[in-house]
Amino acid sequence: MSQTDTARFRRRCAQFRWLAVFMVVSVGALLALIHVIAPGILMARGDYTGTPTSWLAQFVWALPTAFYLFAVWSIGAAMGQLSKGRLIQPTLVHALRRVGIALGLGGLLSVFGVTNLIRLVESGRGGWAYFDVAGMTLGMIGGALFLLGGVMEQAGKVQAELDEMI
């Protein structure tokens, strides 16, 4: 890779980092406004028409999004590290592990956790699992990314060992 290609790659990584920060901050702020701030203000003014149980149920439905936003944040952090010149292999290993865990937990929570937490909040109403194809897909991709991070970590150790032999 030439110096201009490396500089272009780092510049694009920095741009992607800011895109990830913008996405996490804007979507996170909207979710906080919808599920926490607005109901809190309405409750304080006495204008809230729902019950605390319905507010808690809406909050539970939004929980997987927090894991997905953490995955985006982790990708942005990795891009920021790459833009500063950090080595790709260790940065990628760390990012794959964090993104994999976040997507996996978000998917599991979306398919199994949300419905069962709603059953607890709403006194037994609802199913045992939610047939959410997107959540299932993200959970599986998260697991695969976590496993790939482990394989890349092992490959890095083997490469370091081979480098010591030479």
PDB file of N, CA and C in Angstrom, residues 19-29 68-70 72-73:
ATOM      1  N   LEU A  19     -19.245   9.183  11.523  1.00  0.00           N
ATOM      2  CA  LEU A  19     -20.569   8.736  11.115  1.00  0.00           C
ATOM      3  C   LEU A  19     -21.174   7.822  12.187  1.00  0.00           C
ATOM      4  N   ALA A  20     -20.363   6.924  12.736  1.00  0.00           N
ATOM      5  CA  ALA A  20     -20.837   6.037  13.802  1.00  0.00           C
ATOM      6  C   ALA A  20     -21.197   6.833  15.051  1.00  0.00           C
ATOM      7  N   VAL A  21     -20.369   7.809  15.407  1.00  0.00           N
ATOM      8  CA  VAL A  21     -20.665   8.653  16.571  1.00  0.00           C
ATOM      9  C   VAL A  21     -21.976   9.403  16.346  1.00  0.00           C
ATOM     10  N   PHE A  22     -22.144   9.977  15.161  1.00  0.00           N
ATOM     11  CA  PHE A  22     -23.381  10.696  14.849  1.00  0.00           C
ATOM     12  C   PHE A  22     -24.590   9.776  14.964  1.00  0.00           C
ATOM     13  N   MET A  23     -24.480   8.576  14.427  1.00  0.00           N
ATOM     14  CA  MET A  23     -25.605   7.639  14.467  1.00  0.00           C
ATOM     15  C   MET A  23     -25.953   7.260  15.898  1.00  0.00           C
ATOM     16  N   VAL A  24     -24.949   6.909  16.684  1.00  0.00           N
ATOM     17  CA  VAL A  24     -25.205   6.492  18.060  1.00  0.00           C
ATOM     18  C   VAL A  24     -25.791   7.637  18.880  1.00  0.00           C
ATOM     19  N   VAL A  25     -25.233   8.823  18.738  1.00  0.00           N
ATOM     20  CA  VAL A  25     -25.722   9.968  19.512  1.00  0.00           C
ATOM     21  C   VAL A  25     -27.136  10.351  19.078  1.00  0.00           C
ATOM     22  N   SER A  26     -27.380  10.429  17.774  1.00  0.00           N
ATOM     23  CA  SER A  26     -28.707  10.855  17.313  1.00  0.00           C
ATOM     24  C   SER A  26     -29.775   9.812  17.618  1.00  0.00           C
ATOM     25  N   VAL A  27     -29.519   8.554  17.314  1.00  0.00           N
ATOM     26  CA  VAL A  27     -30.512   7.513  17.589  1.00  0.00           C
ATOM     27  C   VAL A  27     -30.675   7.311  19.098  1.00  0.00           C
ATOM     28  N   GLY A  28     -29.571   7.356  19.823  1.00  0.00           N
ATOM     29  CA  GLY A  28     -29.655   7.237  21.278  1.00  0.00           C
ATOM     30  C   GLY A  28     -30.446   8.371  21.902  1.00  0.00           C
ATOM     31  N   ALA A  29     -30.238   9.583  21.389  1.00  0.00           N
ATOM     32  CA  ALA A  29     -30.989  10.737  21.911  1.00  0.00           C
ATOM     33  C   ALA A  29     -32.475  10.607  21.599  1.00  0.00           C
ATOM     34  N   TYR A  68     -27.458  -2.938  20.003  1.00  0.00           N
ATOM     35  CA  TYR A  68     -27.114  -2.669  18.612  1.00  0.00           C
ATOM     36  C   TYR A  68     -26.339  -1.357  18.487  1.00  0.00           C
ATOM     37  N   LEU A  69     -26.730  -0.368  19.260  1.00  0.00           N
ATOM     38  CA  LEU A  69     -25.997   0.902  19.241  1.00  0.00           C
ATOM     39  C   LEU A  69     -24.591   0.740  19.815  1.00  0.00           C
ATOM     40  N   PHE A  70     -24.438  -0.123  20.820  1.00  0.00           N
ATOM     41  CA  PHE A  70     -23.100  -0.389  21.339  1.00  0.00           C
ATOM     42  C   PHE A  70     -22.235  -1.051  20.264  1.00  0.00           C
ATOM     43  N   VAL A  72     -22.470  -0.546  17.029  1.00  0.00           N
ATOM     44  CA  VAL A  72     -22.077   0.530  16.111  1.00  0.00           C
ATOM     45  C   VAL A  72     -20.991   1.390  16.745  1.00  0.00           C
ATOM     46  N   TRP A  73     -21.133   1.684  18.047  1.00  0.00           N
ATOM     47  CA  TRP A  73     -20.119   2.462  18.753  1.00  0.00           C
ATOM     48  C   TRP A  73     -18.768   1.739  18.718  1.00  0.00           C
TER      49      TRP A  73
END
